[in-house]
Coordinates of C-alpha atoms and ligand atoms in Angstrom, one line a residue:
M1 CA 198.2 163.2 -5.7
N2 CA 196.9 166.7 -4.7
A3 CA 193.6 166.9 -6.6
D4 CA 191.3 165.0 -9.0
V5 CA 191.4 167.8 -11.5
I6 CA 193.7 170.8 -11.9
I7 CA 192.2 173.5 -14.2
T8 CA 194.7 176.1 -15.6
G9 CA 193.1 179.5 -16.2
A10 CA 190.2 181.3 -14.6
G11 CA 188.7 182.8 -17.7
P12 CA 185.0 182.1 -18.4
N13 CA 185.8 178.5 -19.4
G14 CA 188.0 177.5 -16.5
L15 CA 185.5 179.0 -14.0
L16 CA 182.5 177.3 -15.6
L17 CA 184.4 174.0 -15.5
A18 CA 185.3 174.4 -11.9
G19 CA 181.7 175.0 -11.0
E20 CA 180.5 172.0 -13.1
L21 CA 182.9 169.7 -11.4
A22 CA 182.1 171.1 -7.9
Q23 CA 178.4 170.6 -8.6
A24 CA 179.1 167.0 -9.3
G25 CA 180.8 166.7 -5.9
L26 CA 184.4 167.1 -6.9
R27 CA 187.0 169.6 -5.6
P28 CA 189.0 170.9 -8.6
V29 CA 192.0 173.2 -8.1
L30 CA 191.8 176.3 -10.3
L31 CA 195.1 178.1 -11.0
E32 CA 195.1 181.6 -12.5
A33 CA 198.3 183.3 -13.5
L34 CA 197.0 186.9 -13.0
P35 CA 196.7 188.2 -9.5
E36 CA 193.6 190.2 -10.6
R37 CA 191.1 190.2 -13.4
P38 CA 192.3 192.5 -16.2
A39 CA 190.3 195.6 -17.0
E40 CA 190.9 195.2 -20.8
P41 CA 187.5 194.8 -22.5
K42 CA 186.8 191.5 -24.2
A43 CA 183.5 189.8 -25.0
N44 CA 180.3 191.7 -24.8
G45 CA 178.1 188.7 -24.4
L46 CA 177.0 185.2 -25.3
V47 CA 175.3 184.4 -28.6
G48 CA 173.5 181.3 -29.7
R49 CA 172.8 177.9 -28.1
V50 CA 175.1 178.6 -25.1
V51 CA 172.5 181.1 -23.8
Q52 CA 170.0 178.2 -23.6
A53 CA 172.7 176.0 -22.1
M54 CA 173.1 178.6 -19.3
D55 CA 169.4 178.5 -18.7
Y56 CA 169.5 174.7 -18.5
R57 CA 172.3 174.9 -16.1
G58 CA 170.4 177.4 -13.9
L59 CA 172.9 180.2 -14.6
H60 CA 171.0 182.4 -17.0
E61 CA 169.3 184.6 -14.4
R62 CA 172.6 185.0 -12.4
L63 CA 174.4 186.1 -15.6
A64 CA 171.7 188.2 -17.3
G65 CA 169.8 189.5 -14.3
T66 CA 166.6 188.1 -15.7
A67 CA 165.2 184.6 -16.2
R68 CA 163.7 185.6 -19.5
L69 CA 165.7 184.6 -22.6
T70 CA 166.2 187.0 -25.4
R71 CA 165.8 185.7 -29.0
M72 CA 167.3 188.2 -31.5
D73 CA 165.2 189.7 -34.2
G74 CA 168.1 190.3 -36.5
F75 CA 171.8 189.7 -36.7
Q76 CA 174.6 189.8 -39.3
F77 CA 176.6 187.3 -41.3
G78 CA 179.8 188.9 -42.7
A79 CA 178.3 192.3 -42.1
L80 CA 175.2 191.4 -44.2
P81 CA 171.8 191.6 -42.6
L82 CA 170.1 188.4 -41.3
D83 CA 166.4 189.0 -40.8
L84 CA 165.6 186.5 -38.0
Q85 CA 162.0 187.8 -37.7
R86 CA 161.3 185.8 -40.9
L87 CA 161.9 182.5 -39.1
A88 CA 159.2 180.7 -37.2
E89 CA 161.9 179.2 -34.8
H90 CA 165.6 179.8 -34.3
S91 CA 168.3 179.6 -31.6
M92 CA 170.0 183.0 -32.0
F93 CA 169.7 183.9 -28.4
A94 CA 171.7 186.7 -26.9
L95 CA 172.8 187.3 -23.3
P96 CA 174.6 190.7 -23.2
I97 CA 177.2 190.8 -20.5
Q98 CA 180.7 192.2 -20.4
Q99 CA 183.3 189.5 -20.0
R100 CA 184.7 190.9 -16.8
L101 CA 181.2 190.7 -15.2
L102 CA 180.7 187.2 -16.7
E103 CA 183.9 186.0 -15.0
A104 CA 183.0 187.7 -11.7
R105 CA 179.6 186.0 -11.7
L106 CA 180.9 182.6 -12.7
E107 CA 183.6 182.9 -10.0
E108 CA 181.0 183.8 -7.4
W109 CA 179.0 180.7 -8.4
A110 CA 182.0 178.5 -8.3
R111 CA 183.0 179.8 -4.9
E112 CA 179.5 179.1 -3.6
L113 CA 180.0 175.5 -4.7
G114 CA 183.3 175.4 -2.7
V115 CA 185.8 176.1 -5.4
T116 CA 189.0 177.9 -4.4
V117 CA 190.5 180.1 -7.2
R118 CA 194.2 180.6 -6.7
H119 CA 194.9 183.9 -8.4
G120 CA 198.6 184.7 -9.1
H121 CA 199.5 181.1 -9.6
E122 CA 201.0 180.5 -13.1
V123 CA 201.5 177.0 -14.5
V124 CA 205.0 177.0 -16.0
D125 CA 205.4 173.4 -16.9
V126 CA 203.4 170.2 -17.4
R127 CA 204.7 166.7 -16.7
P128 CA 202.3 164.0 -17.6
D129 CA 202.8 160.3 -16.9
A130 CA 200.6 157.2 -16.9
D131 CA 198.8 157.6 -13.6
Q132 CA 198.8 161.3 -13.0
V133 CA 199.8 164.7 -14.4
T134 CA 202.1 167.1 -12.5
V135 CA 202.3 170.9 -13.0
D136 CA 204.9 173.2 -11.8
V137 CA 203.4 176.5 -10.6
A138 CA 205.0 179.9 -10.0
G139 CA 203.0 181.3 -7.1
P140 CA 203.3 184.4 -4.9
A141 CA 205.4 182.4 -2.3
G142 CA 207.6 180.7 -4.9
T143 CA 207.5 177.7 -7.2
Y144 CA 205.7 174.5 -6.2
S145 CA 204.4 171.3 -7.9
M146 CA 201.0 169.7 -7.8
S147 CA 199.6 166.5 -9.3
A148 CA 196.2 165.4 -10.3
R149 CA 194.4 162.6 -12.2
Y150 CA 193.5 165.1 -14.9
L151 CA 194.7 168.5 -16.1
V152 CA 192.4 170.8 -18.1
G153 CA 194.0 173.7 -20.1
A154 CA 191.6 176.6 -20.0
D155 CA 194.5 178.9 -20.3
G156 CA 193.5 180.7 -23.5
A157 CA 195.0 181.1 -27.0
H158 CA 198.7 181.0 -25.8
S159 CA 198.0 178.0 -23.7
V160 CA 201.1 176.7 -21.9
V161 CA 199.2 173.4 -21.2
R162 CA 198.7 172.9 -24.9
K163 CA 202.4 173.7 -25.8
R164 CA 203.9 171.7 -22.9
S165 CA 201.6 168.7 -23.8
G166 CA 203.0 168.7 -27.4
I167 CA 199.6 169.5 -29.0
G168 CA 199.9 171.4 -32.3
F169 CA 197.8 174.4 -33.1
P170 CA 197.7 174.5 -36.9
G171 CA 195.8 177.1 -38.9
F172 CA 196.8 180.5 -40.2
T173 CA 197.3 184.1 -39.4
D174 CA 195.6 186.8 -41.4
T175 CA 197.8 189.9 -41.9
G176 CA 197.4 192.7 -44.3
F177 CA 195.1 194.9 -42.2
V178 CA 195.4 197.2 -39.2
G179 CA 192.7 196.8 -36.5
R180 CA 192.2 199.4 -33.9
M181 CA 189.7 199.4 -31.0
G182 CA 188.9 201.3 -27.9
Q183 CA 186.2 202.3 -25.4
V184 CA 185.4 205.9 -26.1
G185 CA 183.0 208.7 -25.9
I186 CA 181.6 210.1 -29.2
D187 CA 180.7 213.7 -29.5
A188 CA 177.0 214.5 -29.3
S189 CA 177.1 216.2 -32.7
V190 CA 177.3 212.7 -34.1
A191 CA 176.1 210.3 -31.5
D192 CA 172.7 210.0 -29.8
H193 CA 173.7 209.0 -26.3
K194 CA 170.3 207.4 -25.6
T195 CA 169.9 205.2 -28.6
G196 CA 173.6 204.9 -29.6
V197 CA 172.7 205.8 -33.2
L198 CA 175.5 207.7 -35.1
T199 CA 174.7 210.2 -37.8
V200 CA 177.9 210.9 -39.6
P201 CA 177.9 213.8 -42.1
G202 CA 178.7 212.5 -45.6
A203 CA 178.7 208.9 -44.4
G204 CA 175.2 208.0 -43.2
T205 CA 173.5 206.5 -40.1
F206 CA 174.8 203.6 -38.1
R207 CA 173.2 201.5 -35.4
P208 CA 175.0 199.9 -32.4
A209 CA 175.8 196.2 -32.5
T210 CA 176.3 196.2 -36.2
F211 CA 179.3 195.8 -38.6
T212 CA 179.6 198.1 -41.6
R213 CA 181.9 197.3 -44.5
T214 CA 183.1 200.2 -46.7
E215 CA 185.6 200.2 -49.6
H216 CA 188.2 201.2 -47.1
G217 CA 187.6 198.8 -44.2
L218 CA 185.3 197.6 -41.5
F219 CA 183.6 199.4 -38.7
A220 CA 181.8 197.9 -35.7
Y221 CA 180.6 199.4 -32.5
G222 CA 178.3 199.0 -29.6
M223 CA 177.0 201.1 -26.7
F224 CA 176.8 199.1 -23.5
V225 CA 176.5 202.0 -21.1
P226 CA 174.8 205.2 -22.2
G227 CA 177.5 207.4 -23.8
V228 CA 180.2 204.7 -23.6
F229 CA 181.0 203.2 -27.0
R230 CA 183.1 200.2 -27.9
V231 CA 184.6 201.0 -31.3
A232 CA 186.5 198.7 -33.6
V233 CA 187.9 199.7 -37.0
H234 CA 189.9 197.5 -39.6
E235 CA 191.7 199.0 -42.5
W236 CA 193.0 197.0 -45.4
D237 CA 196.5 197.2 -46.8
Q238 CA 197.8 199.5 -44.1
T239 CA 201.1 199.5 -42.3
V240 CA 201.7 201.0 -38.9
D241 CA 204.6 201.5 -36.5
E242 CA 203.7 198.9 -33.9
S243 CA 206.2 200.2 -31.4
A244 CA 204.3 203.6 -31.3
P245 CA 201.7 203.8 -28.5
M246 CA 198.2 203.7 -29.7
T247 CA 196.3 207.0 -29.3
L248 CA 192.7 208.2 -29.4
A249 CA 193.6 210.4 -32.3
E250 CA 194.9 207.4 -34.2
L251 CA 191.6 205.6 -33.6
Q252 CA 189.6 208.6 -34.8
E253 CA 191.7 209.1 -37.9
S254 CA 191.3 205.4 -38.9
L255 CA 187.5 205.6 -38.2
E256 CA 187.1 208.7 -40.3
R257 CA 189.1 207.2 -43.2
V258 CA 186.9 204.1 -43.2
L259 CA 183.6 205.9 -42.9
G260 CA 184.5 209.0 -44.9
G261 CA 183.1 211.5 -42.4
P262 CA 183.9 213.2 -39.1
V263 CA 183.5 211.2 -35.9
P264 CA 185.0 213.2 -33.0
L265 CA 186.0 210.9 -30.2
T266 CA 186.7 211.7 -26.6
A267 CA 187.8 209.7 -23.5
P268 CA 184.9 207.7 -22.2
P269 CA 182.7 209.4 -19.5
N270 CA 182.5 208.2 -15.9
G271 CA 186.2 207.2 -15.8
A272 CA 185.6 204.1 -17.9
E273 CA 188.7 202.3 -19.2
L274 CA 189.9 203.7 -22.6
G275 CA 191.3 200.3 -23.5
L276 CA 193.0 201.3 -26.7
R277 CA 194.3 198.3 -28.7
R278 CA 195.9 197.8 -32.1
S279 CA 196.2 194.5 -33.9
T280 CA 197.8 193.6 -37.2
D281 CA 197.1 189.9 -37.3
A282 CA 194.1 187.6 -36.7
N283 CA 194.4 183.9 -36.0
S284 CA 192.2 181.0 -37.1
R285 CA 193.6 177.9 -35.4
L286 CA 192.4 174.6 -34.1
A287 CA 194.3 172.3 -31.8
D288 CA 195.2 169.0 -33.6
K289 CA 194.0 167.1 -30.5
Y290 CA 191.8 168.0 -27.6
R291 CA 193.2 165.3 -25.4
A292 CA 196.7 164.1 -24.8
G293 CA 196.5 161.3 -22.2
R294 CA 195.4 162.9 -18.9
V295 CA 195.4 166.5 -20.4
F296 CA 192.4 168.1 -22.0
L297 CA 192.0 171.5 -23.7
V298 CA 188.8 173.7 -23.6
G299 CA 187.9 177.1 -25.0
D300 CA 190.5 179.4 -26.6
A301 CA 193.3 177.0 -25.7
A302 CA 191.7 174.6 -28.2
H303 CA 190.5 177.0 -30.9
V304 CA 190.8 180.7 -31.9
Q305 CA 189.0 182.3 -34.8
S306 CA 187.7 185.7 -35.9
G307 CA 185.1 187.2 -33.7
F308 CA 182.3 187.6 -36.3
G309 CA 179.0 186.7 -34.7
G310 CA 180.6 186.2 -31.2
P311 CA 181.4 182.5 -31.6
G312 CA 184.1 182.2 -28.9
L313 CA 182.0 181.6 -25.8
N314 CA 179.3 179.6 -27.6
L315 CA 182.0 177.2 -28.6
G316 CA 184.2 177.3 -25.4
M317 CA 181.4 177.1 -22.8
Q318 CA 179.8 174.2 -24.6
D319 CA 183.2 172.5 -24.7
V320 CA 183.2 172.8 -20.9
L321 CA 179.6 171.5 -20.5
N322 CA 180.5 168.6 -22.8
L323 CA 183.7 167.6 -20.9
G324 CA 182.5 168.4 -17.4
W325 CA 180.0 165.6 -16.8
K326 CA 182.2 163.1 -18.5
L327 CA 185.2 163.9 -16.3
A328 CA 182.9 163.9 -13.3
G329 CA 181.4 160.5 -14.3
V330 CA 184.9 158.9 -14.5
L331 CA 186.1 160.5 -11.3
N332 CA 182.9 159.5 -9.5
G333 CA 183.5 156.0 -10.6
W334 CA 180.4 155.3 -12.8
A335 CA 181.8 156.1 -16.3
D336 CA 184.4 154.2 -18.2
E337 CA 187.6 156.1 -19.2
S338 CA 186.6 155.7 -22.8
L339 CA 183.7 158.1 -22.4
L340 CA 186.4 160.9 -22.2
D341 CA 187.3 160.2 -25.9
T342 CA 183.9 161.3 -27.0
Y343 CA 184.8 164.8 -25.9
E344 CA 187.2 165.4 -28.8
A345 CA 185.1 163.3 -31.2
E346 CA 182.1 165.5 -30.5
R347 CA 183.6 169.0 -30.0
R348 CA 186.5 169.3 -32.4
P349 CA 184.3 169.0 -35.5
V350 CA 182.0 171.7 -34.1
A351 CA 185.0 174.0 -33.8
A352 CA 186.1 173.2 -37.3
R353 CA 182.7 174.1 -38.6
V354 CA 182.7 177.4 -36.6
Q355 CA 186.1 178.2 -38.2
A356 CA 184.7 177.5 -41.6
Q357 CA 181.9 180.0 -41.1
T358 CA 184.0 182.7 -39.4
R359 CA 186.6 182.4 -42.3
A360 CA 183.7 182.8 -44.7
Q361 CA 182.6 185.9 -42.9
T362 CA 186.1 187.3 -42.9
A363 CA 186.2 186.8 -46.7
L364 CA 182.9 188.6 -47.0
V365 CA 184.1 191.8 -45.4
G366 CA 187.3 191.9 -47.4
A367 CA 188.3 194.6 -49.8
G368 CA 187.8 195.0 -53.5
P369 CA 185.1 194.7 -56.2
N370 CA 185.1 190.9 -56.3
I371 CA 184.1 190.8 -52.7
T372 CA 181.5 193.5 -53.4
G373 CA 180.1 191.2 -56.1
L374 CA 180.1 188.3 -53.7
R375 CA 178.3 190.3 -51.1
D376 CA 175.6 191.3 -53.7
V377 CA 174.9 187.7 -54.5
M378 CA 174.9 186.7 -50.8
T379 CA 172.5 189.6 -50.0
E380 CA 170.1 188.1 -52.6
L381 CA 170.4 184.6 -51.1
L382 CA 169.8 185.9 -47.6
Q383 CA 166.3 187.0 -48.7
D384 CA 165.2 183.4 -48.7
E385 CA 164.0 181.8 -45.5
P386 CA 165.8 178.5 -45.9
A387 CA 169.1 180.3 -46.4
I388 CA 168.4 182.5 -43.3
Q389 CA 167.5 179.5 -41.3
R390 CA 170.7 177.6 -42.4
I391 CA 173.0 180.5 -41.5
A392 CA 171.2 181.2 -38.3
D393 CA 171.5 177.5 -37.3
L394 CA 175.2 177.5 -38.3
M395 CA 175.9 180.6 -36.2
A396 CA 173.9 179.5 -33.2
G397 CA 175.4 176.0 -33.3
A398 CA 171.8 174.7 -33.6
D399 CA 172.8 172.3 -36.3
I400 CA 175.0 170.2 -34.1
R401 CA 174.3 166.5 -34.0
Y402 CA 176.6 164.3 -32.0
P403 CA 177.1 160.6 -32.8
A404 CA 174.5 158.6 -30.9
P405 CA 175.5 155.0 -31.3
G406 CA 172.7 152.5 -31.3
C407 CA 169.9 155.1 -31.6
D408 CA 168.5 156.4 -34.9
H409 CA 165.7 158.5 -33.5
P410 CA 165.8 162.0 -35.2
L411 CA 166.4 163.7 -31.8
A412 CA 169.3 161.5 -30.8
G413 CA 172.5 163.5 -30.7
R414 CA 170.6 166.8 -31.0
W415 CA 169.8 169.6 -28.5
M416 CA 166.8 168.7 -26.3
P417 CA 164.1 171.3 -27.0
D418 CA 162.9 173.2 -24.1
L419 CA 159.4 171.7 -24.2
P420 CA 156.7 172.9 -21.9
L421 CA 155.8 170.2 -19.3
R422 CA 152.5 169.8 -17.5
E423 CA 154.0 168.9 -14.1
H424 CA 157.5 170.3 -14.1
G425 CA 157.2 173.6 -16.0
R426 CA 159.7 173.0 -18.9
V427 CA 162.6 170.9 -19.8
A428 CA 165.2 173.5 -18.6
E429 CA 163.9 173.2 -15.1
L430 CA 164.7 169.5 -15.0
M431 CA 168.3 170.1 -16.1
R432 CA 169.4 172.4 -13.2
S433 CA 171.1 169.7 -11.2
G434 CA 173.6 169.1 -13.9
R435 CA 172.7 165.4 -13.9
P436 CA 171.4 163.2 -16.7
V437 CA 167.6 163.1 -17.0
L438 CA 165.3 160.4 -18.3
L439 CA 162.1 162.1 -19.3
D440 CA 159.3 159.5 -19.7
F441 CA 156.3 160.7 -21.7
T442 CA 154.4 157.4 -21.4
G443 CA 154.9 156.4 -17.8
T444 CA 156.1 153.0 -19.0
L445 CA 159.9 153.5 -19.1
A446 CA 160.8 155.3 -15.9
E447 CA 160.9 152.0 -14.0
T448 CA 163.6 150.7 -16.4
A449 CA 165.9 153.6 -15.3
Q450 CA 165.4 153.0 -11.6
P451 CA 168.7 151.1 -11.1
W452 CA 170.6 154.3 -12.4
R453 CA 168.8 156.6 -10.0
D454 CA 172.1 157.3 -8.1
R455 CA 173.2 159.3 -11.2
V456 CA 170.2 159.8 -13.5
D457 CA 167.1 161.9 -12.5
V458 CA 164.0 160.2 -13.7
Y459 CA 160.7 162.1 -14.5
T460 CA 157.4 161.2 -15.9
D461 CA 155.6 164.1 -17.5
H462 CA 153.4 165.1 -20.4
T463 CA 153.7 167.7 -23.2
D464 CA 151.3 168.4 -26.0
T465 CA 153.2 166.7 -28.8
A466 CA 155.8 164.4 -27.2
P467 CA 158.8 163.9 -29.6
A468 CA 159.3 160.3 -28.4
D469 CA 158.0 157.8 -25.8
A470 CA 161.0 158.8 -23.6
V471 CA 164.1 160.9 -23.9
L472 CA 167.5 160.4 -22.2
I473 CA 169.1 163.8 -21.9
R474 CA 172.8 164.3 -21.1
P475 CA 173.8 166.9 -18.5
D476 CA 175.0 169.2 -21.4
G477 CA 171.5 169.3 -22.8
Y478 CA 172.0 167.0 -25.8
V479 CA 169.9 163.9 -26.3
A480 CA 171.7 160.6 -25.7
W481 CA 168.8 158.4 -26.7
A482 CA 165.1 158.7 -27.6
G483 CA 162.4 156.2 -28.4
S484 CA 161.1 153.2 -26.7
D485 CA 163.6 150.4 -27.4
G486 CA 167.2 150.2 -26.2
L487 CA 167.0 152.3 -23.1
V488 CA 169.0 149.9 -20.9
E489 CA 171.8 149.8 -23.5
A490 CA 171.8 153.6 -23.8
L491 CA 171.9 154.1 -20.0
T492 CA 174.8 151.6 -19.9
T493 CA 176.7 153.2 -22.8
W494 CA 176.4 156.7 -21.5
F495 CA 176.1 156.4 -17.8
G496 CA 177.8 153.1 -16.9
D497 CA 176.6 149.9 -15.3
A498 CA 173.5 150.0 -13.1
L499 CA 173.9 149.9 -9.4
M500 CA 171.8 146.8 -9.7
P501 CA 170.7 145.3 -13.0
A502 CA 167.3 146.4 -14.3
G503 CA 164.6 144.1 -13.0
T504 CA 166.4 143.2 -9.8
P505 CA 163.8 143.0 -7.1
G506 CA 164.2 146.1 -4.9
G507 CA 166.5 147.9 -7.5
H508 CA 164.0 150.8 -7.6
L509 CA 164.4 151.3 -3.9
L510 CA 168.1 152.2 -4.1
S511 CA 167.7 155.9 -4.3
Ligands
LIG1 C1 188.2 192.1 -27.9 C2 187.5 190.8 -27.8 C3 186.1 190.7 -28.0 C4 185.4 189.5 -27.9 N1 184.1 189.4 -28.0 C5 183.4 188.3 -27.8 C6 182.0 188.2 -27.8 O1 181.3 189.2 -27.9 N2 181.4 187.0 -27.7 C7 182.1 185.9 -27.5 O2 181.6 184.8 -27.4 N3 183.5 185.9 -27.5 C8 184.2 187.1 -27.6 N4 185.5 187.1 -27.6 C9 186.2 185.8 -27.4 C10 186.2 185.5 -25.9 O3 186.7 186.5 -25.1 C11 187.1 184.2 -25.7 O4 186.6 183.2 -26.5 C12 187.1 183.8 -24.2 O5 187.8 184.8 -23.4 C13 187.8 182.5 -24.0 O6 187.8 182.1 -22.7 P1 188.8 181.1 -22.1 O7 188.4 180.9 -20.7 O8 189.0 179.9 -23.0 O9 190.2 181.9 -22.2 P2 190.7 183.3 -21.6 O10 189.5 184.2 -21.5 O11 191.8 183.7 -22.5 O12 191.2 182.9 -20.2 C14 192.4 182.2 -20.0 C15 192.8 182.5 -18.6 O13 194.0 181.7 -18.3 C16 195.0 182.4 -17.7 N5 196.3 181.8 -18.0 C17 197.0 181.9 -19.1 N6 198.1 181.2 -19.0 C18 198.1 180.7 -17.7 C19 199.0 179.9 -17.0 N7 200.2 179.4 -17.6 N8 198.8 179.5 -15.8 C20 197.6 179.9 -15.2 N9 196.7 180.7 -15.8 C21 197.0 181.1 -17.1 C22 194.8 183.8 -18.2 O14 195.4 184.8 -17.4 C23 193.3 183.9 -18.4 O15 192.7 184.4 -17.2 C24 186.2 188.3 -27.7 C25 187.6 188.4 -27.5 C26 188.2 189.6 -27.6 C27 189.7 189.6 -27.5

């Protein structure tokens, strides 16, 4: 056996998982097919709960360049406005970062933790058996094989790991549109290069980071560097010669048809990549299993959906945070193998729910008067705070509640709020080690957790309105247990048998 875990794919999810496992003392092998990170633009940032999860993991400042979290004032659902300022509390956080930079920073973090990323090493086959899983790899010096106790496919939508493990990818493919995108300059006659606002004669005014639906299609754009615009246009009922190379003129013509006014485009300034792309299909698919024996899927390998609201990384990176500590627990010898089954049980329903809401958003931006009527009704509904809250929670993933066997406290299974703490600052600061945390608000339960001190961090602290006597928080930020009764059972269920049974004389001295 060459490794405890082989991870296929050094996209954001593979890199995050490698860092997670390394932080838990493991040495995963990370195999990436491409010799270099591609220049092609992808995500523009993280949206929703994952931003807080990055803060809990101590990665927010590294990724965002600031420790301060940004909560959005407004967003869109199906290109309809969502006025988040109306809400007293919400989890629609944003962390703007281009995917290339996100990957570079995650790779830097993983390397600091001792991870080696093998670029240019493509997994070409997967051969699982009862005790290990073997992969065949095409590397720069030829083909070789490696085996490990577990293999994680973080190899994106076309995952070889998924296909070779016999995991289906049911769902559907939307056609009937032509999408075009590129990274461009926009003439100053139309674009304000400081604010990014476009004023298009005959069409109106448009703001960056918004979607606009017209009777002809959908337009979305952003300005991430002054004067450099990422533009995406979808037109309904179009056909295109897909063999013809995509041009800047084609993008401009499509944009002008959709908006109904002139938008002169140029190559982007400062030598930025033009990155022209055309697409004629969009997939919404969910792996029928997240686990096949010793093989797991995370991120786009497990689910793909339309990009409305930027759900991809919120979903994928939280898959990783969910699986990472469980794999580490099993490999470090304190968790039972059965803990790994909770990964699919918890995360697959979350992806199914994201697919439902992204399909709903896709329907809302469709063509025709029926959709226009639907939008009018939805616009009315989205004036009501409970509706805004519901949609914001859905998009942020703030309505997740994992099963919490044996605990019916309202917090059990939910995200642990980032409460201010008298001694330790705030909850996020306790979570940075990537270990489970028992947070005792009464000073009476910490002793019970002492026999788990080798794997659980125990704190006693105070907050103004404590949600429970004590809270047991999983490394992914979700509450395993809360209350006063049943702590020993919860510790055992989630984090294995104690090093010494609770109450053993001297048990508290073990750490
Ligand atoms: C244009 C665009 C814009 C997007 N915008 C956003 C956004 O704003 N916010 C958001 O949250 N999401 C966005 N997404 C989605 C987001 O990019 C994906 O969810 C994310 O990239 C998934 O990460 P991943 O690590 O699972 O897979 P990927 O990023 O696809 O990475 C998979 C990696 O595996 C490697 N690989 C593949 N096969 C093999 C193999 N056989 N052996 C070894 N390595 C292999 C690939 O080379 C790749 O590096 C966008 C996507 C696109 C295309």
